[in-house]
PDB file of C-alpha atoms in Angstrom:
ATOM      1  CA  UNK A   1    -110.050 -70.764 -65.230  1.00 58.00           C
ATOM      2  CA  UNK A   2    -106.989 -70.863 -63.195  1.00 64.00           C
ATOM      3  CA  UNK A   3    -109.457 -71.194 -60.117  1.00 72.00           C
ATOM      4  CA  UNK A   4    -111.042 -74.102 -61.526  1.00 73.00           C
ATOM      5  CA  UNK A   5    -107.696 -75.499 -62.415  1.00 73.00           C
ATOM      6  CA  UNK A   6    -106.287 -75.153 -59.210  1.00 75.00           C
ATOM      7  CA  UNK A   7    -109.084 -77.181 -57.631  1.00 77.00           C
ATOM      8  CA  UNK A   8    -107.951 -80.427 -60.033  1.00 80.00           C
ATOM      9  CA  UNK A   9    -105.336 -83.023 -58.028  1.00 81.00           C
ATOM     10  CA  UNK A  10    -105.631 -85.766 -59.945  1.00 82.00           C
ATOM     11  CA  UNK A  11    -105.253 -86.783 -62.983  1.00 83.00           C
ATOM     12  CA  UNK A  12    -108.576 -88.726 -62.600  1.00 86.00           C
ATOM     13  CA  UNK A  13    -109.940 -85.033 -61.722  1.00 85.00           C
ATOM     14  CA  UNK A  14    -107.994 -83.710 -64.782  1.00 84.00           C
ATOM     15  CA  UNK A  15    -109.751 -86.293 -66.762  1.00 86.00           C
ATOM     16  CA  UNK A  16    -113.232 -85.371 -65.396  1.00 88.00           C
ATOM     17  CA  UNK A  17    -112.944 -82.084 -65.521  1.00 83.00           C
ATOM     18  CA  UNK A  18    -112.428 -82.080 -69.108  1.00 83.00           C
ATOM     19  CA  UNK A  19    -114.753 -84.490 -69.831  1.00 85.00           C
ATOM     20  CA  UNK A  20    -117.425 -81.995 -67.937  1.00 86.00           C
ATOM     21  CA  UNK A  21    -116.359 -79.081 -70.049  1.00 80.00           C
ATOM     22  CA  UNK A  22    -116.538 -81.257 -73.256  1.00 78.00           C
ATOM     23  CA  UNK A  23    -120.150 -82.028 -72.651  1.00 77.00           C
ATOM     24  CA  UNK A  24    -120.796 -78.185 -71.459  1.00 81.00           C
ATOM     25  CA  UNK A  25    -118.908 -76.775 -74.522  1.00 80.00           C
ATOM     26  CA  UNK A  26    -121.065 -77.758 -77.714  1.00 79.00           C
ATOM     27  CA  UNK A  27    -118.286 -76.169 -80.001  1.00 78.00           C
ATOM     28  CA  UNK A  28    -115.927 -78.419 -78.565  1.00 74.00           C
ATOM     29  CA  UNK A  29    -117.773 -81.643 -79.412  1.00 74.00           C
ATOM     30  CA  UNK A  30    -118.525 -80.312 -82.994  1.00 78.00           C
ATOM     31  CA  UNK A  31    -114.572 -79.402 -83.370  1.00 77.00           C
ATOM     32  CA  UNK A  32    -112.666 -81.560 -86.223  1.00 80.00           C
ATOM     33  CA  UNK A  33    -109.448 -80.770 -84.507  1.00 78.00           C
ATOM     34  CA  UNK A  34    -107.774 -78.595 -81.375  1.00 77.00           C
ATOM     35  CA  UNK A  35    -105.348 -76.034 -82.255  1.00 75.00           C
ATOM     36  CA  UNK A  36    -103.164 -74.643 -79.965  1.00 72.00           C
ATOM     37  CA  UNK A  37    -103.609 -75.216 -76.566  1.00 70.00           C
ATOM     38  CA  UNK A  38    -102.162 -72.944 -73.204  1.00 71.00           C
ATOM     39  CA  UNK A  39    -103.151 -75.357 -70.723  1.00 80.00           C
ATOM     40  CA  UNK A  40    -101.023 -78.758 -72.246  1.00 84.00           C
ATOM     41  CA  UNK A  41    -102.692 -81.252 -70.077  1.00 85.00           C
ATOM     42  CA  UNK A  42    -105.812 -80.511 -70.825  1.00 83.00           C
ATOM     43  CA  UNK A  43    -105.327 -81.351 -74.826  1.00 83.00           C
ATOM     44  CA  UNK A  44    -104.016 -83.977 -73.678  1.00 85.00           C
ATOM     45  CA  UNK A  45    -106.768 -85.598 -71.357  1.00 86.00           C
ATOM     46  CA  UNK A  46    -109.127 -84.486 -74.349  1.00 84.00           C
ATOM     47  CA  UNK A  47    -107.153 -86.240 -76.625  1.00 84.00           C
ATOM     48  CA  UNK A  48    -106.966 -89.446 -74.280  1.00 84.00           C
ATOM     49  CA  UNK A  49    -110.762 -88.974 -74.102  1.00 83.00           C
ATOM     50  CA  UNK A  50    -111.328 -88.394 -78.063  1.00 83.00           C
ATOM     51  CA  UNK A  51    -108.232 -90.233 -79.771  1.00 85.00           C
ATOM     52  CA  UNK A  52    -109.621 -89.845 -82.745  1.00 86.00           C
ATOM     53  CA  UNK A  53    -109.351 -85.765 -83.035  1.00 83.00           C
ATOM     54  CA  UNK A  54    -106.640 -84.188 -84.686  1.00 88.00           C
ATOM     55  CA  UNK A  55    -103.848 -82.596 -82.401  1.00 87.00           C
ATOM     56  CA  UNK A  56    -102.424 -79.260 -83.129  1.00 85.00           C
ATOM     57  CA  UNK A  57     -99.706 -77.873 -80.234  1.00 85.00           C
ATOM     58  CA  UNK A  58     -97.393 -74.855 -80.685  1.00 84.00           C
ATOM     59  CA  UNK A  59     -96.226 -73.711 -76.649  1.00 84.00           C
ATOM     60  CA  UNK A  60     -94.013 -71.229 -76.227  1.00 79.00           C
ATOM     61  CA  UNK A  61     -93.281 -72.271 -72.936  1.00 75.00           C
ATOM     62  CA  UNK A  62     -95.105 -73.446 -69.570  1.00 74.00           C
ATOM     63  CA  UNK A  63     -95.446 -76.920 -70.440  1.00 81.00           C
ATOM     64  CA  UNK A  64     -96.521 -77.412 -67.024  1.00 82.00           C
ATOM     65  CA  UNK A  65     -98.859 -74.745 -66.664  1.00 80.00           C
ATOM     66  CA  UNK A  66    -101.809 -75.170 -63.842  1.00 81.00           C
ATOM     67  CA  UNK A  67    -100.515 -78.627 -63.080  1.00 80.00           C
ATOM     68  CA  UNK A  68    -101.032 -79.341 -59.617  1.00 82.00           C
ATOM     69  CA  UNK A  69    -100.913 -82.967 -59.558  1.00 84.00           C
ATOM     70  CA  UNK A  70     -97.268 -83.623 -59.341  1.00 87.00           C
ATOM     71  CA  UNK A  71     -97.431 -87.408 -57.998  1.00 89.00           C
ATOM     72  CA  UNK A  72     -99.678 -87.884 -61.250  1.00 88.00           C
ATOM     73  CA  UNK A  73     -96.593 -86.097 -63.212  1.00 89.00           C
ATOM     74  CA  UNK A  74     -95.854 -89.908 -64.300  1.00 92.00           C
ATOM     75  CA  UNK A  75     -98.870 -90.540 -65.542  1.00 90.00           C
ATOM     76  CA  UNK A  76     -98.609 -87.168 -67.471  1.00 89.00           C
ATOM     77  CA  UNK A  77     -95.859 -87.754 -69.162  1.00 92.00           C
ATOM     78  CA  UNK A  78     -97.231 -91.309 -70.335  1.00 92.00           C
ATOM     79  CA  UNK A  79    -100.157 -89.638 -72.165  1.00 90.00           C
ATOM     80  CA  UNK A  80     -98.247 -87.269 -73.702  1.00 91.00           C
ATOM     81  CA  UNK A  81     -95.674 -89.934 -75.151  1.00 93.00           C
ATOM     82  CA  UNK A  82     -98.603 -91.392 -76.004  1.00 91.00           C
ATOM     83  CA  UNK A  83    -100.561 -88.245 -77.771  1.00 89.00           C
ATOM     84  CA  UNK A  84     -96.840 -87.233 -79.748  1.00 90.00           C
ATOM     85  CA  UNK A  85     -96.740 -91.023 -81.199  1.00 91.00           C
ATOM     86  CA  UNK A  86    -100.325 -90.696 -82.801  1.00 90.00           C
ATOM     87  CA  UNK A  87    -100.270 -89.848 -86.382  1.00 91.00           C
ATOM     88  CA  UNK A  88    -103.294 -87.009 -85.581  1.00 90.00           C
ATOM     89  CA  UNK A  89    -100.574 -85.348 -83.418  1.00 89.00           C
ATOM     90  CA  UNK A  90     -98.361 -82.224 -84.591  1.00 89.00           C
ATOM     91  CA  UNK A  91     -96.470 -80.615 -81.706  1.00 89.00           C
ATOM     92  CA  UNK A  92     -94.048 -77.263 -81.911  1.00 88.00           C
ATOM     93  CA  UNK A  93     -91.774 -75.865 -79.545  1.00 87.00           C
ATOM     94  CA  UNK A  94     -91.138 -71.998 -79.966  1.00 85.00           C
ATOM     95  CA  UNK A  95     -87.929 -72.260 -77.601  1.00 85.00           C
ATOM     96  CA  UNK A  96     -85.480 -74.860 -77.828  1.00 87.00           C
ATOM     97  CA  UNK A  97     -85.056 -75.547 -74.483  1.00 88.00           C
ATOM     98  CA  UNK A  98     -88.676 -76.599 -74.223  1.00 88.00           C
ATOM     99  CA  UNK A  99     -88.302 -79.388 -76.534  1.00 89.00           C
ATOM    100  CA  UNK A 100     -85.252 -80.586 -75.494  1.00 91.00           C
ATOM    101  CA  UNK A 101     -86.949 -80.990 -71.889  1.00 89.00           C
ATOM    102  CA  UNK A 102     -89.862 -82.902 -73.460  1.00 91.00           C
ATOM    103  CA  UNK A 103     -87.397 -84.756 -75.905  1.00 92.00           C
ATOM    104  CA  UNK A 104     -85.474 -85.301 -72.298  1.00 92.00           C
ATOM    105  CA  UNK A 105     -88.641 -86.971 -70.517  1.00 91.00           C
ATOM    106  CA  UNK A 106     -90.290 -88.804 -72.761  1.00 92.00           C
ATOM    107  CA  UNK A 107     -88.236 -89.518 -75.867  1.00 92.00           C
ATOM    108  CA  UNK A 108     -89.944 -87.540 -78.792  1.00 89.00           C
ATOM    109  CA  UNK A 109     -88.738 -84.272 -79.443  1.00 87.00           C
ATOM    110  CA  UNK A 110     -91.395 -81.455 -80.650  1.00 88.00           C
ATOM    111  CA  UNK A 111     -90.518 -79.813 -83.796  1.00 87.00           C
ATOM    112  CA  UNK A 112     -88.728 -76.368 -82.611  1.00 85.00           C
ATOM    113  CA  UNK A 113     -90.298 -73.717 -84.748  1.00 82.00           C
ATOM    114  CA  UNK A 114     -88.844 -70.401 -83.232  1.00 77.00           C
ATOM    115  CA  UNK A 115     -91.005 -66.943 -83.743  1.00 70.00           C
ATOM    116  CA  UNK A 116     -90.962 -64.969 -86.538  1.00 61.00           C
ATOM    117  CA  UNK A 117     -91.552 -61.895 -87.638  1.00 52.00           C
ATOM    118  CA  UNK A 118     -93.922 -61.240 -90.866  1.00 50.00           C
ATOM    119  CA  UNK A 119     -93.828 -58.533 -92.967  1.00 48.00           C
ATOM    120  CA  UNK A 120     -96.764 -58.133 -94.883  1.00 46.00           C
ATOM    121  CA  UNK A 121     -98.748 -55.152 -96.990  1.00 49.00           C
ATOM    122  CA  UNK A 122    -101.746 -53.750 -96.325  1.00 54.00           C
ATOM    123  CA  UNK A 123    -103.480 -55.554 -99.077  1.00 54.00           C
ATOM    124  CA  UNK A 124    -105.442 -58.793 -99.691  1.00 56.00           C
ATOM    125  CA  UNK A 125    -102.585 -60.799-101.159  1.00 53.00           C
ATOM    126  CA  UNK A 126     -99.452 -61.336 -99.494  1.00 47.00           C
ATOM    127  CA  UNK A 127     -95.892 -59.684-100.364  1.00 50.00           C
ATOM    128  CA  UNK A 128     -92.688 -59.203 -99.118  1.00 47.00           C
ATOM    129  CA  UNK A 129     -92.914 -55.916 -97.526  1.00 48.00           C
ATOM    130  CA  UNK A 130     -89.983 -53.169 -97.717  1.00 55.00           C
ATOM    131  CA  UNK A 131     -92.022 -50.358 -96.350  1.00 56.00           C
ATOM    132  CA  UNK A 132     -91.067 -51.031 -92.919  1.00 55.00           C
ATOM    133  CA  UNK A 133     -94.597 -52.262 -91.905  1.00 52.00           C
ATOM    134  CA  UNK A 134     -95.148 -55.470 -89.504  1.00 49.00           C
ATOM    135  CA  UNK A 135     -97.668 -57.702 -88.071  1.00 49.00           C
ATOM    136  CA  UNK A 136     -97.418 -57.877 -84.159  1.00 50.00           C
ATOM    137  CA  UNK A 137     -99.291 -60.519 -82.320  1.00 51.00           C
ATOM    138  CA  UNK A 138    -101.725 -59.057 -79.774  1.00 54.00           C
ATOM    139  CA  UNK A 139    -100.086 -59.610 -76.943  1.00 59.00           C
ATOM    140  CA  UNK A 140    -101.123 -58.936 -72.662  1.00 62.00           C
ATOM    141  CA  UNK A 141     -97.803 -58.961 -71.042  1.00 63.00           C
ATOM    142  CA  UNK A 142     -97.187 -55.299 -69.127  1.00 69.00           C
ATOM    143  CA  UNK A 143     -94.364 -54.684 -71.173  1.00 65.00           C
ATOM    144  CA  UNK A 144     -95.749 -54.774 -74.591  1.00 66.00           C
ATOM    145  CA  UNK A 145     -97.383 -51.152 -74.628  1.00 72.00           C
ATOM    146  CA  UNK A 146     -93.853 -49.500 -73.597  1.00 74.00           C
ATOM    147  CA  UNK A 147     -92.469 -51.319 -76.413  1.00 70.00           C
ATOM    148  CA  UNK A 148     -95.131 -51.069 -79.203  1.00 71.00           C
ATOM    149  CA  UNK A 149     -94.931 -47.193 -78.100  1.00 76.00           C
ATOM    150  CA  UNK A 150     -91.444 -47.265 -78.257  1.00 71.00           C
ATOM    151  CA  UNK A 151     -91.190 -49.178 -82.114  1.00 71.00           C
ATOM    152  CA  UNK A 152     -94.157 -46.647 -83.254  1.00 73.00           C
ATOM    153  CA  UNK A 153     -91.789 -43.904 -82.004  1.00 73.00           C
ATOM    154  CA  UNK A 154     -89.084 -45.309 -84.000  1.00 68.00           C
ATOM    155  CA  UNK A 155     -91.596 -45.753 -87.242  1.00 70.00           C
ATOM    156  CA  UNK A 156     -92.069 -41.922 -87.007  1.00 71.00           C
ATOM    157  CA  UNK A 157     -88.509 -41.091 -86.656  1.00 65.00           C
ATOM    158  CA  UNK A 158     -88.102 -40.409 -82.749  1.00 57.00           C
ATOM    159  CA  UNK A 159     -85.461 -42.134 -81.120  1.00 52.00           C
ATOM    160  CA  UNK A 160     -86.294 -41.761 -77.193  1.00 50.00           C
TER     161      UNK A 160
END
């Protein structure tokens, strides 16, 4: 993807693009809403494109991720004022300083929902767990092995 994305320097590109995935991506024109979303701008082109589907956004960071088309960045930040004023639109920062800087550009402020950590049995129903155990997202960075090695030492006692 980040090929493809790197090709787009427009926001008229931006806009085709995703109109050309929409149309290759059956799934996508059956969805009743988009949830989450790693590359911002294009949930928003696909909103500008279908206004009428629900909005779900939770970025940790990157808000500008694979943008390329920086003299489009005004138009950019017009759709997205214009995505976060739509009722169909939920939007959560995990870092504060993310949406302060969108709160900065375009007036709205996202809801800042920092991470947290859930503690939960390993059972159907959900509990407050005291056992120690933990869900951990899944998560690619080079780093996470060393530490989920490093908190299974410390669940079995070993402190180095």
């Amino acid at each position: 993807a980040q090929a493809a994305f790197s090709a787009i320097t427009s926001m008229r590109l931006a806009l085709a693009w995703t109109t050309d995935h929409m149309v290759d991506t059956p799934e996508l024109q059956r969805a009743d809403a988009v949830i989450g979303c790693s590359v911002l701008w294009v949930c928003i082109a696909l909103q500008s494109l279908v206004p009428e589907m629900p909005l779900l956004l939770r970025l940790n960071m990157a808000l500008l991720q694979f943008f390329h088309f920086w003299e489009d960045l005004p138009a950019f930040w017009s759709m997205l004022s214009k995505s976060l004023a739509s009722p169909l639109t939920a939007f959560a920062a995990a870092g504060l300083l993310l949406a302060e800087q969108v709160n900065a550009q375009i007036g709205a402020r996202p809801q800042y929902v920092p991470f947290a950590s859930l503690h939960v049995p390993d059972s159907d129903t959900f509990e407050v767990s005291t056992d120690g155990e933990m869900l951990v997202y899944r998560c690619r960075h080079p780093a996470f092995m060393p530490f989920r090695t490093l908190l299974e030492g410390f669940s079995h006692g070993v402190s180095s």
